């Protein structure tokens, strides 16, 4: 029995979280869910969208599954999601992008895994006006943060039998900051002689991903490029409804879909639960429940391939409940 924190979130969060709980229960993996919530829905009760009990629960259980969270305007947070990552030092943003046959995309056979640095770079929040007509954002790159994200990418590659890690940067222009990231990546790569290492300049990387994404394997990027390239990759495989994600630190891991709370369809039983379910598949692998992870992924693939029970974002008319039942049937 695993104990896992569940943060259902706002909007479609509770609907897709419930769907995921049902599928995991059907897979035979026993999870004791500790449910706590964050976001706009808890503002009245706690006076903050990120109550301390949420962070405490994740610190205690070490693993969490999180639905999308709406950050209320004027709550003192730029983003609750960013606050969770920072407060728990979840420095890896893991974003796999894998095509499923039958999913709405122009590509086949993409199997990318993106490691985005989650704590610094252009997201350090060091930004100010210089007089009234200029503004300055400071990008911070440290050797420590660069080394740990690159090491995480290589460790993953080694564990999962991946062949190649590509570092993505703009060191030709930002010679000091991106230069430090690239030099550090090269140093770390020397510890993994069995895995091929190369690098790409970010603009060229974007072009190549759109032309022949199948050629790439594991990518590792500083925060800002990682943000953009991981969404570009989500687009390549069929969009937000199929894209999982995780934020991982040395001891703690929070698994979440990358889509938002979709207020336009919230409460209507229309949301696609596959993204959060694929995040839960990553979670099951993290919990060493490989068999259940493989069979849930195969059940999702079968439902997509059959293309009979699909939610609206995938071009169908099925409800959240119907697609969840179809996945459980395939299991
Ligand atoms: P969104 O991802 O919520 O929605 C964009 C479009 O995609 C909408 O048309 C929505 O209906 C559709 N969509 C998203 N997820 C879907 C799913 N699972 N199934 C079917 N359709 C889906 O992005 P938006 O509208 O920009 O943001 C809404 C709220 O979510 C904002 O408050 C934002 O701050 C928050 N947000 C939270 C995130 C998180 O918790 N990780 C990430 C992104 C946004």
PDB file of C-alpha atoms in Angstrom, residues 76-228:
ATOM      1  CA  UNK A  76       0.094  37.324  -3.354  1.00  0.00           C
ATOM      2  CA  UNK A  77       1.281  34.456  -5.573  1.00  0.00           C
ATOM      3  CA  UNK A  78       2.472  34.776  -9.145  1.00  0.00           C
ATOM      4  CA  UNK A  79       1.598  31.106  -9.483  1.00  0.00           C
ATOM      5  CA  UNK A  80       0.713  28.451  -6.919  1.00  0.00           C
ATOM      6  CA  UNK A  81       2.337  25.845  -9.165  1.00  0.00           C
ATOM      7  CA  UNK A  82       5.634  27.714  -9.254  1.00  0.00           C
ATOM      8  CA  UNK A  83       5.418  28.234  -5.466  1.00  0.00           C
ATOM      9  CA  UNK A  84       5.035  24.474  -4.869  1.00  0.00           C
ATOM     10  CA  UNK A  85       8.073  23.752  -7.061  1.00  0.00           C
ATOM     11  CA  UNK A  86      10.173  26.382  -5.306  1.00  0.00           C
ATOM     12  CA  UNK A  87       9.169  25.587  -1.739  1.00  0.00           C
ATOM     13  CA  UNK A  88       9.808  21.871  -2.182  1.00  0.00           C
ATOM     14  CA  UNK A  89      12.922  22.382  -4.358  1.00  0.00           C
ATOM     15  CA  UNK A  90      11.507  20.259  -7.178  1.00  0.00           C
ATOM     16  CA  UNK A  91      14.277  21.120  -9.609  1.00  0.00           C
ATOM     17  CA  UNK A  92      13.383  18.682 -12.397  1.00  0.00           C
ATOM     18  CA  UNK A  93      10.440  19.357 -14.656  1.00  0.00           C
ATOM     19  CA  UNK A  94       9.988  16.071 -16.479  1.00  0.00           C
ATOM     20  CA  UNK A  95       7.949  16.219 -19.671  1.00  0.00           C
ATOM     21  CA  UNK A  96       7.750  13.098 -21.812  1.00  0.00           C
ATOM     22  CA  UNK A  97       6.253  13.522 -25.290  1.00  0.00           C
ATOM     23  CA  UNK A  98       5.333  10.244 -26.911  1.00  0.00           C
ATOM     24  CA  UNK A  99       2.995   9.630 -29.841  1.00  0.00           C
ATOM     25  CA  UNK A 100       0.112   7.214 -29.586  1.00  0.00           C
ATOM     26  CA  UNK A 101      -1.296   5.742 -32.787  1.00  0.00           C
ATOM     27  CA  UNK A 102      -4.723   7.239 -33.390  1.00  0.00           C
ATOM     28  CA  UNK A 103      -3.991  10.492 -31.502  1.00  0.00           C
ATOM     29  CA  UNK A 104      -4.617  13.699 -33.452  1.00  0.00           C
ATOM     30  CA  UNK A 105      -1.101  14.490 -34.704  1.00  0.00           C
ATOM     31  CA  UNK A 106       0.846  14.644 -37.962  1.00  0.00           C
ATOM     32  CA  UNK A 107       3.715  12.604 -36.536  1.00  0.00           C
ATOM     33  CA  UNK A 108       4.468   9.003 -35.627  1.00  0.00           C
ATOM     34  CA  UNK A 109       7.100   7.351 -33.464  1.00  0.00           C
ATOM     35  CA  UNK A 110       8.061  10.337 -31.336  1.00  0.00           C
ATOM     36  CA  UNK A 111       9.455   9.312 -27.973  1.00  0.00           C
ATOM     37  CA  UNK A 112      11.061  12.362 -26.402  1.00  0.00           C
ATOM     38  CA  UNK A 113      11.782  12.975 -22.731  1.00  0.00           C
ATOM     39  CA  UNK A 114      12.433  16.554 -21.742  1.00  0.00           C
ATOM     40  CA  UNK A 115      14.268  17.631 -18.594  1.00  0.00           C
ATOM     41  CA  UNK A 116      13.615  21.298 -17.895  1.00  0.00           C
ATOM     42  CA  UNK A 117      15.491  23.070 -15.074  1.00  0.00           C
ATOM     43  CA  UNK A 118      12.785  24.294 -12.732  1.00  0.00           C
ATOM     44  CA  UNK A 119      14.315  26.707 -10.234  1.00  0.00           C
ATOM     45  CA  UNK A 120      16.382  29.459 -11.873  1.00  0.00           C
ATOM     46  CA  UNK A 121      17.205  30.942 -15.274  1.00  0.00           C
ATOM     47  CA  UNK A 122      14.835  33.660 -16.435  1.00  0.00           C
ATOM     48  CA  UNK A 123      12.251  32.544 -13.827  1.00  0.00           C
ATOM     49  CA  UNK A 124      14.270  33.751 -10.844  1.00  0.00           C
ATOM     50  CA  UNK A 125      11.847  36.650 -10.513  1.00  0.00           C
ATOM     51  CA  UNK A 126      14.641  39.234 -10.448  1.00  0.00           C
ATOM     52  CA  UNK A 127      13.023  41.913 -12.558  1.00  0.00           C
ATOM     53  CA  UNK A 128      12.791  45.671 -12.253  1.00  0.00           C
ATOM     54  CA  UNK A 129      12.136  48.900 -14.086  1.00  0.00           C
ATOM     55  CA  UNK A 130      15.098  51.077 -14.970  1.00  0.00           C
ATOM     56  CA  UNK A 131      13.469  54.487 -14.956  1.00  0.00           C
ATOM     57  CA  UNK A 132      10.125  54.505 -16.734  1.00  0.00           C
ATOM     58  CA  UNK A 133      11.112  53.412 -20.185  1.00  0.00           C
ATOM     59  CA  UNK A 134      13.263  50.367 -19.663  1.00  0.00           C
ATOM     60  CA  UNK A 135      12.863  47.105 -17.815  1.00  0.00           C
ATOM     61  CA  UNK A 136      15.403  44.501 -16.841  1.00  0.00           C
ATOM     62  CA  UNK A 137      14.957  40.759 -16.189  1.00  0.00           C
ATOM     63  CA  UNK A 138      17.980  38.986 -14.833  1.00  0.00           C
ATOM     64  CA  UNK A 139      18.752  35.436 -15.887  1.00  0.00           C
ATOM     65  CA  UNK A 140      20.583  33.441 -13.281  1.00  0.00           C
ATOM     66  CA  UNK A 141      22.427  30.244 -14.193  1.00  0.00           C
ATOM     67  CA  UNK A 142      24.431  28.409 -11.548  1.00  0.00           C
ATOM     68  CA  UNK A 143      26.785  25.506 -11.877  1.00  0.00           C
ATOM     69  CA  UNK A 144      25.001  23.677  -9.054  1.00  0.00           C
ATOM     70  CA  UNK A 145      21.526  23.848 -10.621  1.00  0.00           C
ATOM     71  CA  UNK A 146      22.867  23.084 -14.109  1.00  0.00           C
ATOM     72  CA  UNK A 147      24.810  20.049 -12.865  1.00  0.00           C
ATOM     73  CA  UNK A 148      21.880  18.528 -10.993  1.00  0.00           C
ATOM     74  CA  UNK A 149      19.406  18.816 -13.876  1.00  0.00           C
ATOM     75  CA  UNK A 150      21.908  17.369 -16.360  1.00  0.00           C
ATOM     76  CA  UNK A 151      22.766  14.569 -13.934  1.00  0.00           C
ATOM     77  CA  UNK A 152      19.043  13.834 -13.490  1.00  0.00           C
ATOM     78  CA  UNK A 153      18.710  13.523 -17.290  1.00  0.00           C
ATOM     79  CA  UNK A 154      21.661  11.125 -17.535  1.00  0.00           C
ATOM     80  CA  UNK A 155      20.516   9.053 -14.550  1.00  0.00           C
ATOM     81  CA  UNK A 156      17.093   8.724 -16.193  1.00  0.00           C
ATOM     82  CA  UNK A 157      18.688   7.789 -19.532  1.00  0.00           C
ATOM     83  CA  UNK A 158      20.762   5.113 -17.831  1.00  0.00           C
ATOM     84  CA  UNK A 159      17.824   3.720 -15.840  1.00  0.00           C
ATOM     85  CA  UNK A 160      15.413   3.652 -18.785  1.00  0.00           C
ATOM     86  CA  UNK A 161      17.873   2.341 -21.379  1.00  0.00           C
ATOM     87  CA  UNK A 162      17.946   5.556 -23.381  1.00  0.00           C
ATOM     88  CA  UNK A 163      20.822   6.124 -25.795  1.00  0.00           C
ATOM     89  CA  UNK A 164      21.386   9.845 -26.063  1.00  0.00           C
ATOM     90  CA  UNK A 165      21.143  13.115 -24.117  1.00  0.00           C
ATOM     91  CA  UNK A 166      21.088  16.456 -25.954  1.00  0.00           C
ATOM     92  CA  UNK A 167      21.735  19.736 -24.107  1.00  0.00           C
ATOM     93  CA  UNK A 168      19.885  22.721 -25.553  1.00  0.00           C
ATOM     94  CA  UNK A 169      21.208  26.280 -25.116  1.00  0.00           C
ATOM     95  CA  UNK A 170      22.084  29.593 -26.747  1.00  0.00           C
ATOM     96  CA  UNK A 171      25.721  29.677 -25.655  1.00  0.00           C
ATOM     97  CA  UNK A 172      26.795  31.286 -28.924  1.00  0.00           C
ATOM     98  CA  UNK A 173      25.078  34.507 -27.796  1.00  0.00           C
ATOM     99  CA  UNK A 174      24.757  34.192 -23.995  1.00  0.00           C
ATOM    100  CA  UNK A 175      28.351  33.114 -23.639  1.00  0.00           C
ATOM    101  CA  UNK A 176      28.538  33.357 -19.848  1.00  0.00           C
ATOM    102  CA  UNK A 177      25.142  32.099 -18.630  1.00  0.00           C
ATOM    103  CA  UNK A 178      24.320  29.506 -21.291  1.00  0.00           C
ATOM    104  CA  UNK A 179      28.053  28.925 -21.670  1.00  0.00           C
ATOM    105  CA  UNK A 180      28.184  27.831 -18.023  1.00  0.00           C
ATOM    106  CA  UNK A 181      25.171  25.545 -18.553  1.00  0.00           C
ATOM    107  CA  UNK A 182      26.809  23.920 -21.591  1.00  0.00           C
ATOM    108  CA  UNK A 183      30.253  23.556 -19.999  1.00  0.00           C
ATOM    109  CA  UNK A 184      28.662  21.985 -16.923  1.00  0.00           C
ATOM    110  CA  UNK A 185      26.640  19.607 -19.112  1.00  0.00           C
ATOM    111  CA  UNK A 186      29.836  18.520 -20.888  1.00  0.00           C
ATOM    112  CA  UNK A 187      31.527  17.878 -17.539  1.00  0.00           C
ATOM    113  CA  UNK A 188      28.624  15.789 -16.206  1.00  0.00           C
ATOM    114  CA  UNK A 189      28.431  13.858 -19.499  1.00  0.00           C
ATOM    115  CA  UNK A 190      31.966  12.545 -18.922  1.00  0.00           C
ATOM    116  CA  UNK A 191      30.609  10.467 -16.031  1.00  0.00           C
ATOM    117  CA  UNK A 192      28.296   8.610 -18.456  1.00  0.00           C
ATOM    118  CA  UNK A 193      30.527   7.316 -21.265  1.00  0.00           C
ATOM    119  CA  UNK A 194      27.909   4.778 -22.411  1.00  0.00           C
ATOM    120  CA  UNK A 195      25.359   7.452 -23.274  1.00  0.00           C
ATOM    121  CA  UNK A 196      25.858   9.621 -26.321  1.00  0.00           C
ATOM    122  CA  UNK A 197      25.968  13.343 -25.554  1.00  0.00           C
ATOM    123  CA  UNK A 198      25.576  16.249 -27.922  1.00  0.00           C
ATOM    124  CA  UNK A 199      24.156  19.779 -27.897  1.00  0.00           C
ATOM    125  CA  UNK A 200      21.968  22.019 -30.030  1.00  0.00           C
ATOM    126  CA  UNK A 201      21.358  25.735 -30.168  1.00  0.00           C
ATOM    127  CA  UNK A 202      17.730  26.287 -29.139  1.00  0.00           C
ATOM    128  CA  UNK A 203      16.478  27.866 -32.382  1.00  0.00           C
ATOM    129  CA  UNK A 204      17.974  25.067 -34.477  1.00  0.00           C
ATOM    130  CA  UNK A 205      16.529  22.566 -31.986  1.00  0.00           C
ATOM    131  CA  UNK A 206      13.011  23.945 -32.533  1.00  0.00           C
ATOM    132  CA  UNK A 207      13.360  23.651 -36.287  1.00  0.00           C
ATOM    133  CA  UNK A 208      14.685  20.106 -36.073  1.00  0.00           C
ATOM    134  CA  UNK A 209      11.950  19.034 -33.665  1.00  0.00           C
ATOM    135  CA  UNK A 210       9.319  20.188 -36.115  1.00  0.00           C
ATOM    136  CA  UNK A 211      11.092  18.517 -39.068  1.00  0.00           C
ATOM    137  CA  UNK A 212      12.240  15.200 -37.593  1.00  0.00           C
ATOM    138  CA  UNK A 213      11.346  14.841 -33.910  1.00  0.00           C
ATOM    139  CA  UNK A 214      11.852  11.062 -34.072  1.00  0.00           C
ATOM    140  CA  UNK A 215      15.622  11.558 -34.117  1.00  0.00           C
ATOM    141  CA  UNK A 216      15.795  12.917 -30.578  1.00  0.00           C
ATOM    142  CA  UNK A 217      15.772  11.031 -27.301  1.00  0.00           C
ATOM    143  CA  UNK A 218      16.393  12.861 -23.990  1.00  0.00           C
ATOM    144  CA  UNK A 219      16.700  16.668 -24.018  1.00  0.00           C
ATOM    145  CA  UNK A 220      17.980  18.789 -21.131  1.00  0.00           C
ATOM    146  CA  UNK A 221      17.346  22.532 -21.042  1.00  0.00           C
ATOM    147  CA  UNK A 222      17.540  25.588 -18.790  1.00  0.00           C
ATOM    148  CA  UNK A 223      14.188  26.831 -17.471  1.00  0.00           C
ATOM    149  CA  UNK A 224      12.981  29.239 -20.170  1.00  0.00           C
ATOM    150  CA  UNK A 225      13.915  27.170 -23.243  1.00  0.00           C
ATOM    151  CA  UNK A 226      12.571  24.119 -21.422  1.00  0.00           C
ATOM    152  CA  UNK A 227       9.210  25.810 -20.942  1.00  0.00           C
ATOM    153  CA  UNK A 228       8.871  26.591 -24.637  1.00  0.00           C
TER     154      UNK A 228
END
